[in-house]
Amino acid sequence: MRILFIPASAPSHYFPMVPLMWACRTAGHDVCVAAQPWGESVVVSSGLSMVTIAKSFDMTEELARHRRRGPVETAPGAPPALYQTLVDAQVRFAMEAADDVVPLARDWRPDLVVADPLVLAAPLAAAAADAPLVHHLWGPDLLRGSGYGYPGCGMAPDDWPEPLLELYARHGCEPHTENAVTAVDPWLESMQICEIPSRVPLRFVPYNGTHVLPPSVLAPAKKRRVLLTWGSMLVIRDGIEAFPVADVVKTLHEHDVEIVLAVRGADRGLVPDLPPGATVMEDVPLNAIMPTCDAVVHHGGAGTIMTAAYYGVPQLGVAATRDVQTCCARLAATGAGIAVNREDATVDALASAVSSLLTSDRIAAAATALRGEVLAQPSPAEVTDRLAVLAAGSSR
């Protein structure tokens, strides 16, 4: 079986797909990834082959431009400006990606197309290959559960942006309210925010990239170790002011813990002056650091939440925007972590949250239970077998 994977325009959306890709390869299937230029290092280093698409489109710059523009007023009842920006940007991405993914699918003839639901060119590729389309989720289904709708994820075609309808018509692809025949979901059902049609649960297996590891990452901590991270996209999208790094470091230091900051190399200069015993690790995958940690404080990203959940680590999410606030709220509902919105993250609020994180037996027990829930989900190998049956049952 040939499987074409199409991730969205960010490594953080690619990482959750990798375990399923590995399972497909291990089962003997051919896998190809269609990704933008960032994938030429990220995808290849994950051990998979790729074709570069949409070389001239920069989603990171689109989001950064939105941040530089500042707050934008929207009409009552209209989607937030960031959501409108996201949809508009994804339509532009689809228009550029279509010129690459449609001929790729027509020539390579995959039996299955697996794509991030954000990728609006994926149905065009599936139609060109006459293959089923499967969505691969990464966290709470914010597209379907936002209340504003998204093309192919519950939005009626009559409400789609006109340029997108024109693109589909040009490629002879019929738009549907639901573009995918099923959705593979590594986010736990108990933490989802809406019902997902034909949902296939998938065990989240942490993959956060590759790196040469310093031996200290693998060594047991000499005292309680707390990981501090703000992910890969927060600074680009919202600026470092969206995460109170200095206040968190100060609060953690008062609890006599070993502080480990995991940052991208590009963000190293944003790290404030650190107290003795604090360590900065650049570009080291979270799944390498997390097993030796007693707690983690983060920005609320879905990948970070699920990596900590996999290892049973108690969490504190300090979330600045609606999407990650939703992630943190769903985590907090399990009891395995604490959610603090950025605007409420005063020094006193952080001190209280950190104290609870480090001392609460209830949170620790809930984190252990959440790990058990993660491990109980079907493995990537089991889901691969199910997808193979799906592809075999489709007609060309």
mmCIF file of C-alpha atoms in Angstrom:
data_model
loop_
_atom_site.group_PDB
_atom_site.id
_atom_site.type_symbol
_atom_site.label_atom_id
_atom_site.label_comp_id
_atom_site.label_asym_id
_atom_site.label_seq_id
_atom_site.Cartn_x
_atom_site.Cartn_y
_atom_site.Cartn_z
ATOM 1 C CA MET A 1 0.000 0.000 0.000
ATOM 2 C CA ARG A 2 1.176 3.522 -0.791
ATOM 3 C CA ILE A 3 0.317 6.251 1.718
ATOM 4 C CA LEU A 4 0.762 9.970 1.150
ATOM 5 C CA PHE A 5 0.998 12.052 4.337
ATOM 6 C CA ILE A 6 0.443 15.810 4.148
ATOM 7 C CA PRO A 7 1.180 17.708 7.388
ATOM 8 C CA ALA A 8 0.221 21.300 8.069
ATOM 9 C CA SER A 9 2.740 24.125 7.828
ATOM 10 C CA ALA A 10 4.581 23.577 11.125
ATOM 11 C CA PRO A 11 6.814 20.877 12.618
ATOM 12 C CA SER A 12 4.616 20.820 15.745
ATOM 13 C CA HIS A 13 1.777 19.479 13.570
ATOM 14 C CA TYR A 14 4.082 16.995 11.850
ATOM 15 C CA PHE A 15 5.460 15.377 15.016
ATOM 16 C CA PRO A 16 2.169 13.677 16.074
ATOM 17 C CA MET A 17 2.024 11.962 12.654
ATOM 18 C CA VAL A 18 5.464 10.362 12.854
ATOM 19 C CA PRO A 19 4.625 7.286 14.991
ATOM 20 C CA LEU A 20 1.838 6.300 12.570
ATOM 21 C CA MET A 21 4.208 6.817 9.634
ATOM 22 C CA TRP A 22 6.796 4.566 11.281
ATOM 23 C CA ALA A 23 4.134 1.937 11.912
ATOM 24 C CA CYS A 24 3.102 2.077 8.261
ATOM 25 C CA ARG A 25 6.704 1.626 7.137
ATOM 26 C CA THR A 26 7.276 -1.218 9.610
ATOM 27 C CA ALA A 27 4.186 -2.956 8.229
ATOM 28 C CA GLY A 28 5.779 -2.828 4.786
ATOM 29 C CA HIS A 29 3.840 0.063 3.284
ATOM 30 C CA ASP A 30 5.424 2.798 1.157
ATOM 31 C CA VAL A 31 5.220 6.237 2.763
ATOM 32 C CA CYS A 32 5.825 9.625 1.187
ATOM 33 C CA VAL A 33 5.476 12.970 2.949
ATOM 34 C CA ALA A 34 4.484 16.112 1.062
ATOM 35 C CA ALA A 35 5.743 19.046 3.123
ATOM 36 C CA GLN A 36 7.028 22.573 2.800
ATOM 37 C CA PRO A 37 10.759 23.426 2.869
ATOM 38 C CA TRP A 38 10.960 23.163 6.678
ATOM 39 C CA GLY A 39 10.460 19.430 6.187
ATOM 40 C CA GLU A 40 13.720 19.042 4.304
ATOM 41 C CA SER A 41 15.419 18.849 7.693
ATOM 42 C CA VAL A 42 12.559 17.871 10.020
ATOM 43 C CA VAL A 43 10.996 15.112 7.901
ATOM 44 C CA VAL A 44 14.246 13.668 6.639
ATOM 45 C CA SER A 45 15.713 13.550 10.163
ATOM 46 C CA SER A 46 12.666 11.515 11.236
ATOM 47 C CA GLY A 47 13.730 8.803 8.783
ATOM 48 C CA LEU A 48 11.141 9.421 6.077
ATOM 49 C CA SER A 49 11.247 10.565 2.471
ATOM 50 C CA MET A 50 9.473 13.683 1.272
ATOM 51 C CA VAL A 51 8.524 15.803 -1.699
ATOM 52 C CA THR A 52 8.699 19.581 -1.248
ATOM 53 C CA ILE A 53 5.484 21.525 -1.894
ATOM 54 C CA ALA A 54 4.396 25.175 -1.780
ATOM 55 C CA LYS A 55 7.969 26.445 -1.643
ATOM 56 C CA SER A 56 7.047 30.117 -1.801
ATOM 57 C CA PHE A 57 4.346 30.122 0.881
ATOM 58 C CA ASP A 58 5.437 30.977 4.441
ATOM 59 C CA MET A 59 2.756 30.213 7.035
ATOM 60 C CA THR A 60 5.073 31.343 9.840
ATOM 61 C CA GLU A 61 5.314 34.789 8.278
ATOM 62 C CA GLU A 62 1.534 34.890 7.849
ATOM 63 C CA LEU A 63 1.034 34.363 11.578
ATOM 64 C CA ALA A 64 3.869 36.719 12.502
ATOM 65 C CA ARG A 65 2.299 39.413 10.307
ATOM 66 C CA HIS A 66 -0.946 38.988 12.227
ATOM 67 C CA ARG A 67 0.911 39.525 15.510
ATOM 68 C CA ARG A 68 2.695 42.619 14.226
ATOM 69 C CA ARG A 69 -0.626 44.083 13.102
ATOM 70 C CA GLY A 70 -1.865 44.024 16.695
ATOM 71 C CA PRO A 71 -5.463 43.636 17.952
ATOM 72 C CA VAL A 72 -8.109 43.773 15.240
ATOM 73 C CA GLU A 73 -11.754 44.553 15.946
ATOM 74 C CA THR A 74 -14.306 42.104 14.538
ATOM 75 C CA ALA A 75 -18.061 42.394 14.207
ATOM 76 C CA PRO A 76 -20.225 40.921 16.987
ATOM 77 C CA GLY A 77 -20.664 37.193 16.432
ATOM 78 C CA ALA A 78 -17.883 37.043 13.843
ATOM 79 C CA PRO A 79 -14.900 34.713 14.279
ATOM 80 C CA PRO A 80 -11.869 36.196 16.088
ATOM 81 C CA ALA A 81 -9.334 37.923 13.869
ATOM 82 C CA LEU A 82 -6.759 35.172 14.418
ATOM 83 C CA TYR A 83 -9.230 32.519 13.270
ATOM 84 C CA GLN A 84 -10.096 34.538 10.164
ATOM 85 C CA THR A 85 -6.382 34.977 9.486
ATOM 86 C CA LEU A 86 -5.873 31.230 9.855
ATOM 87 C CA VAL A 87 -8.625 30.336 7.383
ATOM 88 C CA ASP A 88 -7.491 32.927 4.846
ATOM 89 C CA ALA A 89 -3.893 31.736 5.142
ATOM 90 C CA GLN A 90 -4.886 28.093 4.753
ATOM 91 C CA VAL A 91 -6.819 28.921 1.581
ATOM 92 C CA ARG A 92 -3.741 30.656 0.148
ATOM 93 C CA PHE A 93 -1.619 27.669 1.176
ATOM 94 C CA ALA A 94 -4.053 25.339 -0.606
ATOM 95 C CA MET A 95 -3.870 27.376 -3.786
ATOM 96 C CA GLU A 96 -0.080 27.077 -3.875
ATOM 97 C CA ALA A 97 0.119 23.482 -2.640
ATOM 98 C CA ALA A 98 -2.424 22.243 -5.196
ATOM 99 C CA ASP A 99 0.026 22.810 -8.049
ATOM 100 C CA ASP A 100 2.381 20.330 -6.371
ATOM 101 C CA VAL A 101 0.233 17.755 -4.563
ATOM 102 C CA VAL A 102 -2.259 17.120 -7.381
ATOM 103 C CA PRO A 103 0.343 16.005 -9.967
ATOM 104 C CA LEU A 104 2.226 14.119 -7.223
ATOM 105 C CA ALA A 105 -0.911 12.161 -6.306
ATOM 106 C CA ARG A 106 -1.814 11.600 -9.966
ATOM 107 C CA ASP A 107 1.673 10.248 -10.744
ATOM 108 C CA TRP A 108 2.443 8.271 -7.562
ATOM 109 C CA ARG A 109 -1.118 6.976 -7.091
ATOM 110 C CA PRO A 110 -1.285 6.560 -3.313
ATOM 111 C CA ASP A 111 -3.886 4.137 -1.970
ATOM 112 C CA LEU A 112 -4.543 6.457 0.958
ATOM 113 C CA VAL A 113 -3.995 10.143 1.756
ATOM 114 C CA VAL A 114 -3.520 11.048 5.428
ATOM 115 C CA ALA A 115 -3.515 14.764 6.136
ATOM 116 C CA ASP A 116 -3.831 17.379 8.825
ATOM 117 C CA PRO A 117 -7.408 18.707 8.594
ATOM 118 C CA LEU A 118 -5.973 22.211 8.205
ATOM 119 C CA VAL A 119 -4.570 21.231 4.794
ATOM 120 C CA LEU A 120 -7.277 22.214 2.329
ATOM 121 C CA ALA A 121 -5.314 20.895 -0.674
ATOM 122 C CA ALA A 122 -5.397 17.325 0.695
ATOM 123 C CA PRO A 123 -8.872 16.509 -0.745
ATOM 124 C CA LEU A 124 -7.569 17.581 -4.165
ATOM 125 C CA ALA A 125 -4.716 15.084 -3.871
ATOM 126 C CA ALA A 126 -7.073 12.317 -2.722
ATOM 127 C CA ALA A 127 -9.430 13.027 -5.621
ATOM 128 C CA ALA A 128 -6.550 13.012 -8.124
ATOM 129 C CA ALA A 129 -5.477 9.570 -6.877
ATOM 130 C CA ASP A 130 -9.058 8.345 -6.403
ATOM 131 C CA ALA A 131 -8.042 7.418 -2.849
ATOM 132 C CA PRO A 132 -9.747 7.836 0.549
ATOM 133 C CA LEU A 133 -8.786 10.846 2.646
ATOM 134 C CA VAL A 134 -8.093 10.367 6.364
ATOM 135 C CA HIS A 135 -7.657 13.302 8.730
ATOM 136 C CA HIS A 136 -4.925 13.096 11.369
ATOM 137 C CA LEU A 137 -5.759 15.272 14.378
ATOM 138 C CA TRP A 138 -3.219 16.688 16.823
ATOM 139 C CA GLY A 139 -5.273 17.869 19.805
ATOM 140 C CA PRO A 140 -8.791 19.031 20.658
ATOM 141 C CA ASP A 141 -10.718 19.419 17.410
ATOM 142 C CA LEU A 142 -10.693 23.200 17.452
ATOM 143 C CA LEU A 143 -11.753 23.430 13.812
ATOM 144 C CA ARG A 144 -14.983 21.516 14.378
ATOM 145 C CA GLY A 145 -15.532 22.659 17.958
ATOM 146 C CA SER A 146 -14.809 26.354 17.477
ATOM 147 C CA GLY A 147 -18.396 27.190 16.631
ATOM 148 C CA TYR A 148 -17.230 29.044 13.511
ATOM 149 C CA GLY A 149 -16.732 26.085 11.205
ATOM 150 C CA TYR A 150 -13.931 25.066 8.860
ATOM 151 C CA PRO A 151 -14.095 23.790 5.273
ATOM 152 C CA GLY A 152 -14.348 20.007 5.190
ATOM 153 C CA CYS A 153 -14.785 19.750 8.955
ATOM 154 C CA GLY A 154 -18.477 20.319 9.439
ATOM 155 C CA MET A 155 -18.872 23.487 7.350
ATOM 156 C CA ALA A 156 -21.410 23.280 4.543
ATOM 157 C CA PRO A 157 -19.809 24.023 1.141
ATOM 158 C CA ASP A 158 -22.193 26.979 0.659
ATOM 159 C CA ASP A 159 -20.281 28.712 3.478
ATOM 160 C CA TRP A 160 -16.796 28.013 2.118
ATOM 161 C CA PRO A 161 -14.644 30.945 0.964
ATOM 162 C CA GLU A 162 -15.254 31.631 -2.714
ATOM 163 C CA PRO A 163 -11.561 31.270 -3.741
ATOM 164 C CA LEU A 164 -11.522 27.778 -2.213
ATOM 165 C CA LEU A 165 -14.668 26.745 -4.088
ATOM 166 C CA GLU A 166 -13.091 28.019 -7.309
ATOM 167 C CA LEU A 167 -9.936 26.003 -6.601
ATOM 168 C CA TYR A 168 -11.919 22.803 -6.064
ATOM 169 C CA ALA A 169 -13.949 23.416 -9.229
ATOM 170 C CA ARG A 170 -10.764 23.971 -11.217
ATOM 171 C CA HIS A 171 -9.479 20.561 -10.143
ATOM 172 C CA GLY A 172 -12.788 18.772 -10.534
ATOM 173 C CA CYS A 173 -13.044 18.023 -6.822
ATOM 174 C CA GLU A 174 -16.459 18.179 -5.216
ATOM 175 C CA PRO A 175 -16.488 20.013 -1.853
ATOM 176 C CA HIS A 176 -18.100 18.181 1.046
ATOM 177 C CA THR A 177 -19.202 19.104 4.522
ATOM 178 C CA GLU A 178 -16.929 16.252 5.652
ATOM 179 C CA ASN A 179 -13.899 15.805 3.384
ATOM 180 C CA ALA A 180 -12.429 12.789 5.207
ATOM 181 C CA VAL A 181 -13.867 9.288 5.520
ATOM 182 C CA THR A 182 -12.437 8.988 9.021
ATOM 183 C CA ALA A 183 -10.271 10.878 11.512
ATOM 184 C CA VAL A 184 -7.323 9.406 13.399
ATOM 185 C CA ASP A 185 -7.148 11.045 16.829
ATOM 186 C CA PRO A 186 -4.201 10.831 19.277
ATOM 187 C CA TRP A 187 -5.902 13.285 21.657
ATOM 188 C CA LEU A 188 -7.850 11.392 24.299
ATOM 189 C CA GLU A 189 -11.610 11.160 23.773
ATOM 190 C CA SER A 190 -12.160 12.117 27.414
ATOM 191 C CA MET A 191 -10.399 15.418 26.649
ATOM 192 C CA GLN A 192 -12.086 16.145 23.317
ATOM 193 C CA ILE A 193 -14.377 19.140 22.952
ATOM 194 C CA CYS A 194 -16.854 17.786 20.399
ATOM 195 C CA GLU A 195 -18.003 14.623 18.686
ATOM 196 C CA ILE A 196 -15.840 13.641 15.708
ATOM 197 C CA PRO A 197 -17.483 11.640 12.908
ATOM 198 C CA SER A 198 -15.911 8.189 12.317
ATOM 199 C CA ARG A 199 -13.237 8.860 14.939
ATOM 200 C CA VAL A 200 -10.412 6.290 15.183
ATOM 201 C CA PRO A 201 -8.516 6.528 18.497
ATOM 202 C CA LEU A 202 -4.728 6.343 18.259
ATOM 203 C CA ARG A 203 -2.259 5.975 21.102
ATOM 204 C CA PHE A 204 -0.136 9.109 21.386
ATOM 205 C CA VAL A 205 3.527 8.127 21.170
ATOM 206 C CA PRO A 206 5.874 11.032 21.953
ATOM 207 C CA TYR A 207 8.078 12.226 19.131
ATOM 208 C CA ASN A 208 9.542 15.720 19.359
ATOM 209 C CA GLY A 209 12.359 15.550 16.835
ATOM 210 C CA THR A 210 15.905 14.235 17.034
ATOM 211 C CA HIS A 211 19.090 15.580 18.564
ATOM 212 C CA VAL A 212 22.410 14.486 20.041
ATOM 213 C CA LEU A 213 21.579 14.141 23.734
ATOM 214 C CA PRO A 214 23.783 15.383 26.552
ATOM 215 C CA PRO A 215 24.229 12.502 29.045
ATOM 216 C CA SER A 216 22.731 14.666 31.803
ATOM 217 C CA VAL A 217 19.339 14.368 30.091
ATOM 218 C CA LEU A 218 19.239 10.644 30.807
ATOM 219 C CA ALA A 219 20.729 10.769 34.310
ATOM 220 C CA PRO A 220 18.378 10.648 37.314
ATOM 221 C CA ALA A 221 17.789 14.032 38.920
ATOM 222 C CA LYS A 222 19.557 14.720 42.207
ATOM 223 C CA LYS A 223 16.460 16.541 43.461
ATOM 224 C CA ARG A 224 13.022 17.242 42.058
ATOM 225 C CA ARG A 225 13.378 18.258 38.406
ATOM 226 C CA VAL A 226 10.891 20.639 36.772
ATOM 227 C CA LEU A 227 10.837 21.178 33.033
ATOM 228 C CA LEU A 228 9.994 24.636 31.680
ATOM 229 C CA THR A 229 9.159 25.089 27.999
ATOM 230 C CA TRP A 230 7.128 27.384 25.753
ATOM 231 C CA GLY A 231 7.126 25.286 22.587
ATOM 232 C CA SER A 232 8.231 26.167 19.077
ATOM 233 C CA MET A 233 5.459 28.446 17.771
ATOM 234 C CA LEU A 234 4.545 30.715 20.690
ATOM 235 C CA VAL A 235 7.283 33.296 20.101
ATOM 236 C CA ILE A 236 6.559 33.405 16.367
ATOM 237 C CA ARG A 237 2.813 33.701 16.748
ATOM 238 C CA ASP A 238 2.337 35.633 19.986
ATOM 239 C CA GLY A 239 5.751 36.878 21.170
ATOM 240 C CA ILE A 240 7.668 35.821 24.280
ATOM 241 C CA GLU A 241 5.555 38.199 26.382
ATOM 242 C CA ALA A 242 2.795 35.573 26.061
ATOM 243 C CA PHE A 243 4.691 33.390 28.551
ATOM 244 C CA PRO A 244 5.938 34.712 31.934
ATOM 245 C CA VAL A 245 9.336 33.036 31.824
ATOM 246 C CA ALA A 246 11.093 35.135 34.469
ATOM 247 C CA ASP A 247 8.205 34.896 36.980
ATOM 248 C CA VAL A 248 7.978 31.108 36.570
ATOM 249 C CA VAL A 249 11.742 30.674 37.014
ATOM 250 C CA LYS A 250 11.688 32.834 40.157
ATOM 251 C CA THR A 251 8.773 30.896 41.613
ATOM 252 C CA LEU A 252 10.328 27.511 40.873
ATOM 253 C CA HIS A 253 13.651 28.583 42.411
ATOM 254 C CA GLU A 254 11.883 29.328 45.690
ATOM 255 C CA HIS A 255 10.872 25.648 45.880
ATOM 256 C CA ASP A 256 14.436 24.319 45.712
ATOM 257 C CA VAL A 257 13.985 22.293 42.536
ATOM 258 C CA GLU A 258 16.249 21.625 39.609
ATOM 259 C CA ILE A 259 14.974 23.802 36.745
ATOM 260 C CA VAL A 260 15.478 22.663 33.153
ATOM 261 C CA LEU A 261 14.515 25.012 30.336
ATOM 262 C CA ALA A 262 13.959 23.333 26.989
ATOM 263 C CA VAL A 263 14.129 25.912 24.194
ATOM 264 C CA ARG A 264 14.689 26.158 20.481
ATOM 265 C CA GLY A 265 18.145 27.383 19.598
ATOM 266 C CA ALA A 266 16.513 30.441 18.020
ATOM 267 C CA ASP A 267 14.933 31.301 21.395
ATOM 268 C CA ARG A 268 18.072 30.951 23.513
ATOM 269 C CA GLY A 269 18.536 34.712 23.679
ATOM 270 C CA LEU A 270 15.086 35.099 25.243
ATOM 271 C CA VAL A 271 16.045 33.184 28.382
ATOM 272 C CA PRO A 272 16.389 35.548 31.364
ATOM 273 C CA ASP A 273 19.219 35.463 33.882
ATOM 274 C CA LEU A 274 18.951 32.132 35.667
ATOM 275 C CA PRO A 275 19.541 31.222 39.302
ATOM 276 C CA PRO A 276 22.150 28.609 40.281
ATOM 277 C CA GLY A 277 21.097 25.081 39.411
ATOM 278 C CA ALA A 278 18.996 26.057 36.416
ATOM 279 C CA THR A 279 19.963 24.552 33.047
ATOM 280 C CA VAL A 280 19.123 25.469 29.472
ATOM 281 C CA MET A 281 18.914 22.707 26.871
ATOM 282 C CA GLU A 282 18.699 23.797 23.248
ATOM 283 C CA ASP A 283 16.820 21.729 20.672
ATOM 284 C CA VAL A 284 16.669 18.646 22.905
ATOM 285 C CA PRO A 285 13.415 16.717 22.282
ATOM 286 C CA LEU A 286 10.898 16.906 25.111
ATOM 287 C CA ASN A 287 10.424 13.125 25.048
ATOM 288 C CA ALA A 288 14.106 12.765 25.985
ATOM 289 C CA ILE A 289 13.839 15.104 28.979
ATOM 290 C CA MET A 290 10.331 14.370 30.259
ATOM 291 C CA PRO A 291 10.880 10.874 31.781
ATOM 292 C CA THR A 292 13.239 12.249 34.472
ATOM 293 C CA CYS A 293 11.004 15.191 35.409
ATOM 294 C CA ASP A 294 8.698 15.478 38.405
ATOM 295 C CA ALA A 295 6.611 18.264 36.879
ATOM 296 C CA VAL A 296 6.408 20.486 33.802
ATOM 297 C CA VAL A 297 5.357 24.114 33.325
ATOM 298 C CA HIS A 298 4.465 24.994 29.741
ATOM 299 C CA HIS A 299 2.491 27.201 27.337
ATOM 300 C CA GLY A 300 -0.396 24.771 26.820
ATOM 301 C CA GLY A 301 0.453 23.235 23.457
ATOM 302 C CA ALA A 302 -1.291 19.949 22.675
ATOM 303 C CA GLY A 303 1.958 18.110 21.892
ATOM 304 C CA THR A 304 3.540 19.180 25.183
ATOM 305 C CA ILE A 305 0.419 18.212 27.129
ATOM 306 C CA MET A 306 0.278 14.755 25.562
ATOM 307 C CA THR A 307 4.019 14.142 25.953
ATOM 308 C CA ALA A 308 3.718 14.867 29.669
ATOM 309 C CA ALA A 309 0.548 12.756 29.861
ATOM 310 C CA TYR A 310 2.350 9.809 28.234
ATOM 311 C CA TYR A 311 4.997 9.894 30.975
ATOM 312 C CA GLY A 312 2.557 10.594 33.810
ATOM 313 C CA VAL A 313 4.082 13.976 34.683
ATOM 314 C CA PRO A 314 1.962 16.591 36.542
ATOM 315 C CA GLN A 315 1.530 19.777 34.503
ATOM 316 C CA LEU A 316 0.948 23.504 34.829
ATOM 317 C CA GLY A 317 -0.215 25.224 31.642
ATOM 318 C CA VAL A 318 0.049 29.006 31.404
ATOM 319 C CA ALA A 319 -1.951 29.729 28.267
ATOM 320 C CA ALA A 320 -2.206 33.013 26.401
ATOM 321 C CA THR A 321 -4.663 32.348 23.569
ATOM 322 C CA ARG A 322 -7.991 30.644 23.140
ATOM 323 C CA ASP A 323 -6.652 27.522 21.398
ATOM 324 C CA VAL A 324 -4.131 26.614 24.090
ATOM 325 C CA GLN A 325 -6.494 27.747 26.832
ATOM 326 C CA THR A 326 -8.876 25.092 25.542
ATOM 327 C CA CYS A 327 -6.105 22.485 25.675
ATOM 328 C CA CYS A 328 -5.242 23.443 29.252
ATOM 329 C CA ALA A 329 -8.859 23.513 30.373
ATOM 330 C CA ARG A 330 -9.363 19.959 29.115
ATOM 331 C CA LEU A 331 -6.169 18.876 30.898
ATOM 332 C CA ALA A 332 -7.250 20.519 34.152
ATOM 333 C CA ALA A 333 -10.593 18.707 33.938
ATOM 334 C CA THR A 334 -8.731 15.383 34.264
ATOM 335 C CA GLY A 335 -7.094 16.527 37.509
ATOM 336 C CA ALA A 336 -3.627 15.783 36.092
ATOM 337 C CA GLY A 337 -2.676 19.436 35.789
ATOM 338 C CA ILE A 338 -3.485 23.052 36.526
ATOM 339 C CA ALA A 339 -4.534 25.713 34.019
ATOM 340 C CA VAL A 340 -3.786 29.416 34.483
ATOM 341 C CA ASN A 341 -4.697 31.917 31.782
ATOM 342 C CA ARG A 342 -1.884 34.296 30.936
ATOM 343 C CA GLU A 343 -3.853 37.396 31.915
ATOM 344 C CA ASP A 344 -4.418 35.874 35.370
ATOM 345 C CA ALA A 345 -0.815 34.740 35.852
ATOM 346 C CA THR A 346 0.200 37.146 38.605
ATOM 347 C CA VAL A 347 3.194 36.302 40.751
ATOM 348 C CA ASP A 348 0.871 35.182 43.551
ATOM 349 C CA ALA A 349 -1.238 33.036 41.197
ATOM 350 C CA LEU A 350 1.859 31.350 39.793
ATOM 351 C CA ALA A 351 3.244 30.762 43.287
ATOM 352 C CA SER A 352 -0.002 29.080 44.360
ATOM 353 C CA ALA A 353 -0.186 26.951 41.215
ATOM 354 C CA VAL A 354 3.448 25.840 41.426
ATOM 355 C CA SER A 355 3.055 24.956 45.103
ATOM 356 C CA SER A 356 0.037 22.762 44.314
ATOM 357 C CA LEU A 357 1.810 21.202 41.335
ATOM 358 C CA LEU A 358 4.780 20.130 43.460
ATOM 359 C CA THR A 359 2.937 18.993 46.599
ATOM 360 C CA SER A 360 -0.458 17.607 45.587
ATOM 361 C CA ASP A 361 -0.805 13.830 45.813
ATOM 362 C CA ARG A 362 -4.142 14.186 44.017
ATOM 363 C CA ILE A 363 -2.540 15.755 40.932
ATOM 364 C CA ALA A 364 0.230 13.144 40.908
ATOM 365 C CA ALA A 365 -2.300 10.298 41.103
ATOM 366 C CA ALA A 366 -4.402 11.829 38.323
ATOM 367 C CA ALA A 367 -1.287 12.184 36.137
ATOM 368 C CA THR A 368 -0.553 8.490 36.648
ATOM 369 C CA ALA A 369 -4.150 7.628 35.746
ATOM 370 C CA LEU A 370 -3.951 9.798 32.634
ATOM 371 C CA ARG A 371 -0.843 7.899 31.529
ATOM 372 C CA GLY A 372 -2.803 4.679 31.884
ATOM 373 C CA GLU A 373 -5.556 6.110 29.691
ATOM 374 C CA VAL A 374 -3.012 7.058 27.007
ATOM 375 C CA LEU A 375 -1.414 3.605 27.009
ATOM 376 C CA ALA A 376 -4.823 1.921 26.718
ATOM 377 C CA GLN A 377 -5.460 3.439 23.270
ATOM 378 C CA PRO A 378 -4.887 1.372 20.097
ATOM 379 C CA SER A 379 -1.240 1.359 19.052
ATOM 380 C CA PRO A 380 -0.015 2.900 15.782
ATOM 381 C CA ALA A 381 0.474 -0.654 14.462
ATOM 382 C CA GLU A 382 -3.177 -1.523 15.188
ATOM 383 C CA VAL A 383 -4.388 1.669 13.512
ATOM 384 C CA THR A 384 -2.166 0.948 10.498
ATOM 385 C CA ASP A 385 -3.931 -2.386 10.049
ATOM 386 C CA ARG A 386 -7.297 -0.643 10.223
ATOM 387 C CA LEU A 387 -6.245 1.896 7.595
ATOM 388 C CA ALA A 388 -5.028 -0.893 5.330
ATOM 389 C CA VAL A 389 -8.490 -2.468 5.474
ATOM 390 C CA LEU A 390 -10.036 0.912 4.701
ATOM 391 C CA ALA A 391 -7.814 1.423 1.667
ATOM 392 C CA ALA A 392 -8.396 -2.123 0.430
ATOM 393 C CA GLY A 393 -12.146 -1.616 0.643
ATOM 394 C CA SER A 394 -12.145 1.546 -1.472
ATOM 395 C CA SER A 395 -12.721 1.322 -5.220
ATOM 396 C CA ARG A 396 -10.792 3.120 -7.905
#
